[in-house]
mmCIF file of C-alpha atoms in Angstrom:
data_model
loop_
_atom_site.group_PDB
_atom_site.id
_atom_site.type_symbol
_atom_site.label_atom_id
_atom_site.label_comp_id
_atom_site.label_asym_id
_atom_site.label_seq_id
_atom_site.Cartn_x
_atom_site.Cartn_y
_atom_site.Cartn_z
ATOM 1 C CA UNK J 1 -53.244 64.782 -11.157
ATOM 2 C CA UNK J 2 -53.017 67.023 -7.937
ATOM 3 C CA UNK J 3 -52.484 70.431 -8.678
ATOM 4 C CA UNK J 4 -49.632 73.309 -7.834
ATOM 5 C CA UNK J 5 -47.176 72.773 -10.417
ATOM 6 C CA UNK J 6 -45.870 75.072 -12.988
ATOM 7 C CA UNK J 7 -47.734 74.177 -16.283
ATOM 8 C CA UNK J 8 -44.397 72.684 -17.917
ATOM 9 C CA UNK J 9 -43.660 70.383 -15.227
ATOM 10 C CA UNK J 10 -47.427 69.145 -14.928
ATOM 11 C CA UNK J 11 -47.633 68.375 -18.627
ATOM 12 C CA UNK J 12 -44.142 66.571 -18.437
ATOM 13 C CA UNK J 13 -45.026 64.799 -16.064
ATOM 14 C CA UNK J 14 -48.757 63.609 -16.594
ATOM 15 C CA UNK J 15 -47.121 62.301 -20.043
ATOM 16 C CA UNK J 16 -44.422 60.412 -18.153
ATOM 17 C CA UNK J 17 -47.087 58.538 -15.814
ATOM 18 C CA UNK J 18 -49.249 58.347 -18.610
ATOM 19 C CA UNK J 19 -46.374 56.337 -20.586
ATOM 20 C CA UNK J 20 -45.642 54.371 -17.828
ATOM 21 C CA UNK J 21 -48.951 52.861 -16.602
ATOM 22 C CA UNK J 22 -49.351 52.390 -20.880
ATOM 23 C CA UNK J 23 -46.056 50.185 -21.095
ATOM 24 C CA UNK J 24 -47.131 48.135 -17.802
ATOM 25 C CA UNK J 25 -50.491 47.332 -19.630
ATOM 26 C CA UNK J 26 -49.204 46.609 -22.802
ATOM 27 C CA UNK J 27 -46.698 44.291 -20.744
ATOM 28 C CA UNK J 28 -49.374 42.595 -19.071
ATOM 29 C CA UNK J 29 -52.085 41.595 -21.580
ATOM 30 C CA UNK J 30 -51.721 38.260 -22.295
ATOM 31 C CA UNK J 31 -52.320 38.286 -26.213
ATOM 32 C CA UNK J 32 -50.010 40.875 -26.808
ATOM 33 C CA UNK J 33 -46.804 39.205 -28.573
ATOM 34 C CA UNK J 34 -44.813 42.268 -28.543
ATOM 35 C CA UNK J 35 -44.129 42.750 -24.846
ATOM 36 C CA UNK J 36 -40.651 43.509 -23.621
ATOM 37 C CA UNK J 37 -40.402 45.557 -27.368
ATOM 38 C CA UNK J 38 -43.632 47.724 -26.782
ATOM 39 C CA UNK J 39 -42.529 48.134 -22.913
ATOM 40 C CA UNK J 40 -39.419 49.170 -23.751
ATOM 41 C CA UNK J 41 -40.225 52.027 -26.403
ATOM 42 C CA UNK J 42 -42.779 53.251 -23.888
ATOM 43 C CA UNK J 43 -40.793 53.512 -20.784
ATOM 44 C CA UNK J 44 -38.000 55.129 -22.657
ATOM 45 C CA UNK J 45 -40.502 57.804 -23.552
ATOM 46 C CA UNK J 46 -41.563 58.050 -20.198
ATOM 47 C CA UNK J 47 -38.062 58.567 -18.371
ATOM 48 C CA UNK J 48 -37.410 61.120 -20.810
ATOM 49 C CA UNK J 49 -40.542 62.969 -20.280
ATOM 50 C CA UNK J 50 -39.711 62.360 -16.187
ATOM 51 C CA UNK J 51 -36.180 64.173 -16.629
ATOM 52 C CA UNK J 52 -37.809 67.236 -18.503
ATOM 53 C CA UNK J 53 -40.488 67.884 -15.904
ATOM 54 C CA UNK J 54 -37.560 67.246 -13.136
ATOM 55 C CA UNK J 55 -35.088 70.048 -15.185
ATOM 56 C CA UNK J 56 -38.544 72.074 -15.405
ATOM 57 C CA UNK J 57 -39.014 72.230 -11.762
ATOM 58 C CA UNK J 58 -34.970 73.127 -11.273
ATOM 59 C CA UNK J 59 -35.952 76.198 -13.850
ATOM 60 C CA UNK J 60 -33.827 74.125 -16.597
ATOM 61 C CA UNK J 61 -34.729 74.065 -20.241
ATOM 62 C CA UNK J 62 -33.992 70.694 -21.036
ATOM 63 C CA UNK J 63 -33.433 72.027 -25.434
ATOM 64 C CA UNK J 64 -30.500 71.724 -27.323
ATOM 65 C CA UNK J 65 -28.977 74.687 -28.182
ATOM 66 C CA UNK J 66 -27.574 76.007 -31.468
ATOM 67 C CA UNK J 67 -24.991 78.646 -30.524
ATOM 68 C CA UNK J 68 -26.838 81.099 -27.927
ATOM 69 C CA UNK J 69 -30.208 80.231 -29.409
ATOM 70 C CA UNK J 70 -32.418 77.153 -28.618
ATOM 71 C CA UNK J 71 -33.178 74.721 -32.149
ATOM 72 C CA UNK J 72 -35.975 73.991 -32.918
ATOM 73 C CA UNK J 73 -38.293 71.989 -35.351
ATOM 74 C CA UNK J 74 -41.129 71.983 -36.966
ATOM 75 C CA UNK J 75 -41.889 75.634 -34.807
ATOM 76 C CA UNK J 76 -41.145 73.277 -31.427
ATOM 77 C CA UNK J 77 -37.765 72.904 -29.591
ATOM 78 C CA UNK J 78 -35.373 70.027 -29.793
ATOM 79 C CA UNK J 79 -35.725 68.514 -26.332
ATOM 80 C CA UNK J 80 -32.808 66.828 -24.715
ATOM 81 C CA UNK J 81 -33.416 63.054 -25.629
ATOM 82 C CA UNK J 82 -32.783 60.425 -22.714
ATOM 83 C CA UNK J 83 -28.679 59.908 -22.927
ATOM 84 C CA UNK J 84 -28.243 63.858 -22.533
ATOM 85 C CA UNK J 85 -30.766 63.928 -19.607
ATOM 86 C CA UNK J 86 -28.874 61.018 -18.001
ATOM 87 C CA UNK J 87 -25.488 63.279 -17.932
ATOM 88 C CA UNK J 88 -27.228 66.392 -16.688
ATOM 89 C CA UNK J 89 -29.088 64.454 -13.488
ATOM 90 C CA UNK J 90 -26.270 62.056 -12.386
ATOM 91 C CA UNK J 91 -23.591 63.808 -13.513
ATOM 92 C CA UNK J 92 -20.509 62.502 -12.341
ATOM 93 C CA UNK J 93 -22.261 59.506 -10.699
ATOM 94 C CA UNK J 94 -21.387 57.367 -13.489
ATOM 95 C CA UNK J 95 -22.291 54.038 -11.416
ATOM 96 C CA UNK J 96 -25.866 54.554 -10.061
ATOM 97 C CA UNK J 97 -27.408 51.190 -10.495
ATOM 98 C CA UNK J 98 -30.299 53.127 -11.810
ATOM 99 C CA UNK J 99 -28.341 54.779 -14.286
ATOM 100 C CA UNK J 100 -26.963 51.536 -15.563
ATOM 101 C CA UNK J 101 -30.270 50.365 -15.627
ATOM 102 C CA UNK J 102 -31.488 53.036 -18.303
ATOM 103 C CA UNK J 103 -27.949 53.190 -20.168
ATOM 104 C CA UNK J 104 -28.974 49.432 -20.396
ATOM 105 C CA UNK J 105 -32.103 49.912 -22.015
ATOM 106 C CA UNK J 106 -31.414 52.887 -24.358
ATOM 107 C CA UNK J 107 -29.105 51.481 -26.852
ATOM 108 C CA UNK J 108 -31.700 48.064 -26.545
ATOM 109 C CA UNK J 109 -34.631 50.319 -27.579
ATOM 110 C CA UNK J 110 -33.037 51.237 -30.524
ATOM 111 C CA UNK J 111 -32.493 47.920 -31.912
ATOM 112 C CA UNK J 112 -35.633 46.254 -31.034
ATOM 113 C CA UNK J 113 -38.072 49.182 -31.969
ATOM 114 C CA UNK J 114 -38.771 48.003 -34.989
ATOM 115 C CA UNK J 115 -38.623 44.025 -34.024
ATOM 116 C CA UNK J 116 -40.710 41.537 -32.220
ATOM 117 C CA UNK J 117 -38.558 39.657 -29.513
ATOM 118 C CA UNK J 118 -40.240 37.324 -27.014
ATOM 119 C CA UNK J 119 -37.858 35.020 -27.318
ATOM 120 C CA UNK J 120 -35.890 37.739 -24.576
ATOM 121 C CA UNK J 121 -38.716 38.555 -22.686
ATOM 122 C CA UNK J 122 -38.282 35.989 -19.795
ATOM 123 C CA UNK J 123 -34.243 36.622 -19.888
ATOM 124 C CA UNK J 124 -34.940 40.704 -19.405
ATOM 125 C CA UNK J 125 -38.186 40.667 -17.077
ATOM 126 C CA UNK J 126 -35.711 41.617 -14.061
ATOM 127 C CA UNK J 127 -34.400 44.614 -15.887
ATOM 128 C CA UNK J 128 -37.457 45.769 -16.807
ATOM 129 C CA UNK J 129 -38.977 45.390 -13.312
ATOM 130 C CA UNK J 130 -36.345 47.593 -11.993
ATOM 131 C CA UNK J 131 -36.982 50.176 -14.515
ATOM 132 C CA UNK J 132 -40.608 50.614 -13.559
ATOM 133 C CA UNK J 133 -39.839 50.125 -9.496
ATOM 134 C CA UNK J 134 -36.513 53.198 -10.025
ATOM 135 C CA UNK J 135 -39.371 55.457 -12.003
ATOM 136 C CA UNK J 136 -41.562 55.529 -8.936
ATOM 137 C CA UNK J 137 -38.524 55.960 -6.887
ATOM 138 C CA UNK J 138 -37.181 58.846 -8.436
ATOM 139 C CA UNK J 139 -40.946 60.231 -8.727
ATOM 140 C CA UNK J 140 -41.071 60.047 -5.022
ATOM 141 C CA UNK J 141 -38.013 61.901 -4.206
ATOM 142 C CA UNK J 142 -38.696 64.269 -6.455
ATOM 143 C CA UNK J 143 -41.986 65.303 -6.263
ATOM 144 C CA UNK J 144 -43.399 63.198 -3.246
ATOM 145 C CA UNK J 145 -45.769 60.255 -3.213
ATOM 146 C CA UNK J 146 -48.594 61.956 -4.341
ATOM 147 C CA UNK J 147 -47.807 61.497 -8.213
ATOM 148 C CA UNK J 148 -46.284 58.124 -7.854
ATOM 149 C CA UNK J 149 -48.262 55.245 -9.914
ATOM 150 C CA UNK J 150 -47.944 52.395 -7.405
ATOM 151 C CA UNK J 151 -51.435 52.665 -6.094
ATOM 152 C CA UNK J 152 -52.635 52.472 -9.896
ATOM 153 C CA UNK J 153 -51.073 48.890 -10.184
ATOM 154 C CA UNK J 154 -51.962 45.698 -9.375
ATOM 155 C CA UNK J 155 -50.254 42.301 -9.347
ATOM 156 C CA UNK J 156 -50.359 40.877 -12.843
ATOM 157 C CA UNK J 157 -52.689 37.804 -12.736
ATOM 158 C CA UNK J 158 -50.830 35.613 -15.697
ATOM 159 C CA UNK J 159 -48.325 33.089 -15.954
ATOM 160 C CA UNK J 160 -44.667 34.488 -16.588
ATOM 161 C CA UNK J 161 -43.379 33.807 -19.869
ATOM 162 C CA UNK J 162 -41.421 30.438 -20.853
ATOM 163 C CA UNK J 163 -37.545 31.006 -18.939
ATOM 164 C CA UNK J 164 -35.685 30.645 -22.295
ATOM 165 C CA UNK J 165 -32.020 31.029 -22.651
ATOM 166 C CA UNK J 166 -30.241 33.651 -24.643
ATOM 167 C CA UNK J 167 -29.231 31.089 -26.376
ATOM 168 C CA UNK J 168 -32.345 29.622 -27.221
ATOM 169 C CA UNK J 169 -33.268 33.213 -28.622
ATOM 170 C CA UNK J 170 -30.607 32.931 -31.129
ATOM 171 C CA UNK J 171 -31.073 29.528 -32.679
ATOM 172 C CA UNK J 172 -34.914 30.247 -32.610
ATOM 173 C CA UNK J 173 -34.171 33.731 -34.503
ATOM 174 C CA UNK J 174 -30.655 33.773 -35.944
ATOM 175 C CA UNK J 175 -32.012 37.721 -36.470
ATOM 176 C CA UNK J 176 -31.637 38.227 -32.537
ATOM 177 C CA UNK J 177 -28.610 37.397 -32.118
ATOM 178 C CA UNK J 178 -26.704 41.100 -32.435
ATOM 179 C CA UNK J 179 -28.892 42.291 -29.511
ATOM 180 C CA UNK J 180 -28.231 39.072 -27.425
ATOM 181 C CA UNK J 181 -24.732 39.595 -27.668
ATOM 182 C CA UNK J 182 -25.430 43.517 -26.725
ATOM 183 C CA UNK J 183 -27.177 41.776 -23.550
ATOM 184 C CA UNK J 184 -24.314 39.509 -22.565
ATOM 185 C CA UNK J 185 -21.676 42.290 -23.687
ATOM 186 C CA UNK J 186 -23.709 44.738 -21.313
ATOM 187 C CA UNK J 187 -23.691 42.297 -18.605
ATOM 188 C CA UNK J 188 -20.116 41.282 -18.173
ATOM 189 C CA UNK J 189 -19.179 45.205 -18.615
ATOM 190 C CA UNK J 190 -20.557 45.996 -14.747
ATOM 191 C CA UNK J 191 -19.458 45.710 -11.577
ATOM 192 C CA UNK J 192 -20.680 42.616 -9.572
ATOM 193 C CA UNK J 193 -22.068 45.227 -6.979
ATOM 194 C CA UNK J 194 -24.203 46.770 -9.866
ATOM 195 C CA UNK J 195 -25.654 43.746 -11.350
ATOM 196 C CA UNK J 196 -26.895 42.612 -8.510
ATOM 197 C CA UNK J 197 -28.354 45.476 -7.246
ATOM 198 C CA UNK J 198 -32.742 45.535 -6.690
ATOM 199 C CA UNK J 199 -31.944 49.050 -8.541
ATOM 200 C CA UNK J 200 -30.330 47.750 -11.662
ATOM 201 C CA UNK J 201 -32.116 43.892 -11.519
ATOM 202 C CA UNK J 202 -35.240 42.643 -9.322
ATOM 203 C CA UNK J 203 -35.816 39.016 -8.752
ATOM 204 C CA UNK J 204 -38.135 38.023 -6.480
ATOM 205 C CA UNK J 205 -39.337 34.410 -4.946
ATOM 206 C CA UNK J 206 -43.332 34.418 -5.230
ATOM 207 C CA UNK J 207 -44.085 31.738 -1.945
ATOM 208 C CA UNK J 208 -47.581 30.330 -1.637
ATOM 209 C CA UNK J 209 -48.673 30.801 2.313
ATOM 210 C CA UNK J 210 -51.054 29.117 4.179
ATOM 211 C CA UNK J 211 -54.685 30.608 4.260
ATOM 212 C CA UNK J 212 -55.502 32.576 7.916
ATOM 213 C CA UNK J 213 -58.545 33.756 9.431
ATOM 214 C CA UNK J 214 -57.190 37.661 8.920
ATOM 215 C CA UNK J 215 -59.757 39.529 7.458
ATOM 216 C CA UNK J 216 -57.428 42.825 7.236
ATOM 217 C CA UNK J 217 -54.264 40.715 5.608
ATOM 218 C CA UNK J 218 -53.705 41.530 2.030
ATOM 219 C CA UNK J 219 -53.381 37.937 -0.418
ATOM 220 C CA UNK J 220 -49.998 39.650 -1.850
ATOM 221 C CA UNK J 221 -47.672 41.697 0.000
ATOM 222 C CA UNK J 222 -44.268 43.105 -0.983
ATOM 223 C CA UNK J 223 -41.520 43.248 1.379
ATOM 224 C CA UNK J 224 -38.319 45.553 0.101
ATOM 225 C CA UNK J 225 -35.235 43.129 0.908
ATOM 226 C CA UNK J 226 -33.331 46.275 1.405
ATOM 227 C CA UNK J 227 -35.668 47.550 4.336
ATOM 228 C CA UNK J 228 -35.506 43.988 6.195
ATOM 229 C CA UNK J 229 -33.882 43.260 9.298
ATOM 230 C CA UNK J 230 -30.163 41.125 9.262
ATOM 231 C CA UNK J 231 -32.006 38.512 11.191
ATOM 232 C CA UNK J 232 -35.070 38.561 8.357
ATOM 233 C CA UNK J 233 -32.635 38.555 5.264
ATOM 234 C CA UNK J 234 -31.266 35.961 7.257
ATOM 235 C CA UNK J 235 -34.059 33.679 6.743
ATOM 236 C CA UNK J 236 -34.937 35.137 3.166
ATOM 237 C CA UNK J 237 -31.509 33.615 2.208
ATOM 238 C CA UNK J 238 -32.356 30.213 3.807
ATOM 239 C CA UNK J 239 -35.548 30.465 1.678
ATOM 240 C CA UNK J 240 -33.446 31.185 -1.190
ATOM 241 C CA UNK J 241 -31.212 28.402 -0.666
ATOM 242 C CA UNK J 242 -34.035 25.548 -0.411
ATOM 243 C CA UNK J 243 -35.627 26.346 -3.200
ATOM 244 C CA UNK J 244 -32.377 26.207 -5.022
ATOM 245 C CA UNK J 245 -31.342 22.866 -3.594
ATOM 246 C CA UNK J 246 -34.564 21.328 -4.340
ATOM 247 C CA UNK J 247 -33.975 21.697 -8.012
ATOM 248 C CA UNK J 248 -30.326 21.115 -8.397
ATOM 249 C CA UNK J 249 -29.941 17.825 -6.011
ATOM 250 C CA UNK J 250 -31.858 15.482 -8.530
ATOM 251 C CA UNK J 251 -29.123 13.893 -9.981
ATOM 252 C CA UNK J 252 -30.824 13.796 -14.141
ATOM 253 C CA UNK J 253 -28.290 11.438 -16.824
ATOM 254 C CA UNK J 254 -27.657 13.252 -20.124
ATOM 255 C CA UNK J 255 -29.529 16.535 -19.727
ATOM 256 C CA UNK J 256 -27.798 17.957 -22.044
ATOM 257 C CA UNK J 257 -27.223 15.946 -24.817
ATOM 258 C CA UNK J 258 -29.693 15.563 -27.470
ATOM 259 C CA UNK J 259 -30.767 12.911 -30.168
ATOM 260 C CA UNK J 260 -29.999 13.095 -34.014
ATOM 261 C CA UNK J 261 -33.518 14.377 -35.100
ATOM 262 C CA UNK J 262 -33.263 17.338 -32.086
ATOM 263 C CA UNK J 263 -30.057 18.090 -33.881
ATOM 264 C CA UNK J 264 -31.513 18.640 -37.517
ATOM 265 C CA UNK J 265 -34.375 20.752 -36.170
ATOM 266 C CA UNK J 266 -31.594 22.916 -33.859
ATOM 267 C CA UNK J 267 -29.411 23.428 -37.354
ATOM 268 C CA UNK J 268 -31.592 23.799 -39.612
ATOM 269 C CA UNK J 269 -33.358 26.589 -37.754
ATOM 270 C CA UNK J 270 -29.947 28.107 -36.450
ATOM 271 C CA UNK J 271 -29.368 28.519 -40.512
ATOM 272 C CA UNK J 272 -32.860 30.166 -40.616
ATOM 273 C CA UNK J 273 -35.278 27.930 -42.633
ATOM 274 C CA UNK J 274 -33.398 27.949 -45.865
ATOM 275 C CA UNK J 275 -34.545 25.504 -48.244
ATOM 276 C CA UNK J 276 -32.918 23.869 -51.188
ATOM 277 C CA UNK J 277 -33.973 22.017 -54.518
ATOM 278 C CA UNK J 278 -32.857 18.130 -54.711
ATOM 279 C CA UNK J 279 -33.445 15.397 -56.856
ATOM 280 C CA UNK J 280 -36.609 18.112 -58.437
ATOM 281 C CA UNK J 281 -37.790 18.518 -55.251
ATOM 282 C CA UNK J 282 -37.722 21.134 -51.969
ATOM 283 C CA UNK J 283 -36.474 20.099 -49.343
ATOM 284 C CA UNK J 284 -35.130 21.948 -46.113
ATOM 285 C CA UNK J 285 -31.241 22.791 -46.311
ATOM 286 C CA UNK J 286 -30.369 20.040 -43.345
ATOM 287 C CA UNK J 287 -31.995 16.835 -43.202
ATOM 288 C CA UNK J 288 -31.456 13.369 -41.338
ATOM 289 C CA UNK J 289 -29.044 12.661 -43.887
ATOM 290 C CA UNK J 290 -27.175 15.731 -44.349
ATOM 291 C CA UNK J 291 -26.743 15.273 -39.919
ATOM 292 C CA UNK J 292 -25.305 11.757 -40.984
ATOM 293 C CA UNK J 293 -22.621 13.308 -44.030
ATOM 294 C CA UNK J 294 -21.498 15.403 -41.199
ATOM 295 C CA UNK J 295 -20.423 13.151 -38.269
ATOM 296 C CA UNK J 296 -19.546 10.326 -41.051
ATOM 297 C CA UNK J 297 -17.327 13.708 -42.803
ATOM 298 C CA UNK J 298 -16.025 15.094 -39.207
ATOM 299 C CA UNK J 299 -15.092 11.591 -38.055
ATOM 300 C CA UNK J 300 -17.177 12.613 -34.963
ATOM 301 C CA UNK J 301 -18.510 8.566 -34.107
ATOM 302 C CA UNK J 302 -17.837 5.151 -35.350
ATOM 303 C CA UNK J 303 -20.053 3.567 -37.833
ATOM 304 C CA UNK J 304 -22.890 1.364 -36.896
ATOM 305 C CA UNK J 305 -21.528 -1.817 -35.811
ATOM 306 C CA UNK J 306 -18.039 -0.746 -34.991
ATOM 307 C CA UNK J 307 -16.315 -2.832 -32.880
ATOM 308 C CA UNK J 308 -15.293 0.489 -30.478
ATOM 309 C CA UNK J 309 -18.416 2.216 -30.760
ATOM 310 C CA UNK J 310 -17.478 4.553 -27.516
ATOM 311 C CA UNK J 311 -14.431 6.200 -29.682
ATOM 312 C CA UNK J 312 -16.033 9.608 -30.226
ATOM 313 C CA UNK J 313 -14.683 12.918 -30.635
ATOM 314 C CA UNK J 314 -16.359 13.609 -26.997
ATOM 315 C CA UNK J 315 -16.559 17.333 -27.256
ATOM 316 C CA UNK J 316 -19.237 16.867 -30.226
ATOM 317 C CA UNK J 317 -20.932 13.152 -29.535
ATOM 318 C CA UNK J 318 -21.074 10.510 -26.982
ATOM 319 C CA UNK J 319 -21.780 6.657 -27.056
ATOM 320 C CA UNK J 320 -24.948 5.319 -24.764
ATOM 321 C CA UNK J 321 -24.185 1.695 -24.150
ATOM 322 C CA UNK J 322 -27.440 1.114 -22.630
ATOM 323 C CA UNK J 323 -29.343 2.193 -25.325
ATOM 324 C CA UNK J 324 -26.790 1.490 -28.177
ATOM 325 C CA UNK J 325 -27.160 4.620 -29.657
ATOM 326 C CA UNK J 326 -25.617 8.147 -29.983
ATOM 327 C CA UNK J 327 -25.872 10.989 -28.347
ATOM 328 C CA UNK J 328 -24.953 14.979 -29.492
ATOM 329 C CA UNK J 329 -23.737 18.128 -27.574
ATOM 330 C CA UNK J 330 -24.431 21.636 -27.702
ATOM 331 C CA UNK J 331 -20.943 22.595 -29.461
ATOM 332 C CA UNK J 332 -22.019 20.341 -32.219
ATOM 333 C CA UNK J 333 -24.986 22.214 -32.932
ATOM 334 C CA UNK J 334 -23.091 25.482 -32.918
ATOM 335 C CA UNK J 335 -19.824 23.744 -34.794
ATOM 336 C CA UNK J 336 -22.569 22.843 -37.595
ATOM 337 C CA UNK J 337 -24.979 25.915 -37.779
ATOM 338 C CA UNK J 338 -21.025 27.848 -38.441
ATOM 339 C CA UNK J 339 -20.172 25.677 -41.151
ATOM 340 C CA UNK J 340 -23.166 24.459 -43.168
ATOM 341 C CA UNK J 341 -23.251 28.331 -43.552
ATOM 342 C CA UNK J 342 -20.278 27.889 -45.701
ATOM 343 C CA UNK J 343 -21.563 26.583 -48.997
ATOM 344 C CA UNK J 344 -18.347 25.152 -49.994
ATOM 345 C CA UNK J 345 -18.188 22.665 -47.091
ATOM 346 C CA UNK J 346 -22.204 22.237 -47.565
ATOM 347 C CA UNK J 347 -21.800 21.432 -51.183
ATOM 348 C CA UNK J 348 -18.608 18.590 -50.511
ATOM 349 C CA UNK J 349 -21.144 16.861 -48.532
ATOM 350 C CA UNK J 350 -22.756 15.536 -51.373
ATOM 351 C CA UNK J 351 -20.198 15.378 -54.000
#
């Protein structure tokens, strides 16, 4: 690290571009499991140490105070952790995108330290993109371009993780689903404006090019939408728009229905796994048969070889004539995973 800085703001800050370039590698190795979690923890600790060097250099000391002393613990002082050091920076700028983008990720940190989550990674990657682009930002216009970390990354050569819904997280871990609803909760609480702002989210479209004879041309360049032309975003939002038409114009017939036996395996691991003990032996909670107790117990569909066999209850199954069978929605999952958790209505199943 260049030098000229007072020794407290050059320790602060080595360890908060030390803790950054560490969560972007733990991020980016392929074998690690525990991505957005470790990248998370890390980049919190990071920030923090950011703001300190930042109050440092303004001749702040960023401790909490007991009275007119400063605590401390363990012989060292309290520091301010990263809430407190958001008030003190933005003050009353209560909707800085990049604020929001930290008060996003504080309260998240908390509840997935101790957890392994990549069922969320694909559904947060724009969120955490932003929170490594704002750290070099706020580096930069606070201490210049020198000590920025951009030059010490490169583009991460690996396939992006599975794009799994939130939901998907919760019926493949009922465990996740308090911080999924934190997600959604935290979501819908901003502004339009904020949410989608490069500062709070960054999405990106990756576009293969052509090879040219340019021996000077990089293979991967970044463009900053914000710095573009009208007449370039122009043509960024036609972009935009193709790529988004060529996947939504294929007309596809029950996409979102799914078969009996996709059922079961949604249910039973939406109740977690849980097995039970019948006729002697163990078997898993909701089976084949259990699926077919419900819809015959919720008058959902006709028996086979009904005369009617289309009169369903439509919001939970519907009848494909062309392949004479049945066919189950996404409510139905959820109505089911909510009761069979209610041993009562389990139990009448089979009495």
């Amino acid at each position: 690290m260049p030098r000229g800085l007072p020794k407290a703001v050059k320790k602060s800050l080595e360890k908060a571009r030390d803790c950054a370039l560490l969560a972007v590698e733990t991020y980016n190795k392929p074998a690690v499991k525990f991505k957005s979690g470790g990248y998370i923890v890390l980049m919190v600790i990071s920030w923090t140490a950011l703001f300190h060097a930042i109050f440092f250099k303004q001749k702040k000391k960023p401790f909490y105070k007991d009275g007119r002393f400063f605590k401390k613990r363990d012989g060292d002082y309290c520091y301010w952790e990263l809430s407190v050091c958001l008030k003190e920076y933005f003050g009353a700028e209560s909707n800085n995108p990049i604020r929001k983008n930290l008060e996003f990720f504080i309260p998240l940190r908390n509840m997935i330290e101790h957890k392994s989550i990549p069922e969320l990674d694909a559904d947060i990657f724009s969120e955490c993109q932003s929170l490594l682009l704002n750290f070099d930002k706020i580096v930069e216009n606070e201490f210049g371009k020198k000590y920025c970390i951009r030059e010490s990354l490169s583009f991460a050569l690996q396939l992006f993780p599975s794009s799994k819904s939130l939901n998907n997280a919760v019926i493949e871990n009922p465990s996740n689903k308090p911080i999924v609803d934190f997600i959604k909760s935290y979501r819908n609480s901003i502004t339009t404006e904020i949410r989608e702002s490069g500062e709070y989210s960054f999405k990106a479209f990756l576009i293969q090019v052509a090879n040219h004879d340019s021996k000077n041309s990089l293979p991967i360049q970044f463009f900053s939408y914000d710095k573009l032309t009208e007449e370039e975003k122009k043509k960024v939002n036609k972009v935009a728009a193709l790529v988004k038409n060529k996947h939504v114009q294929v007309p596809v017939q029950n996409m979102d229905l799914l078969k009996p036996s996709k059922v079961v395996d949604r249910v039973q691991k939406g109740l977690g796994n849980p097995k039970v003990v019948r006729n002697g032996k163990e078997k898993d909670k909701f089976t084949q048969h259990t699926h077919t107790q419900c819809w015959y117990a919720y008058d959902v569909r006709p028996h086979n070889g009904h005369a009617n066999p289309e009169r369903t209850k439509s919001e939970y199954c519907i009848y494909d004539a062309p392949n004479n069978s049945y066919l189950y929605t996404e409510a139905w999952v959820d109505f089911l995973i909510e009761e069979m958790q209610i041993e009562e209505k389990y139990n009448a199943l089979y009495n």
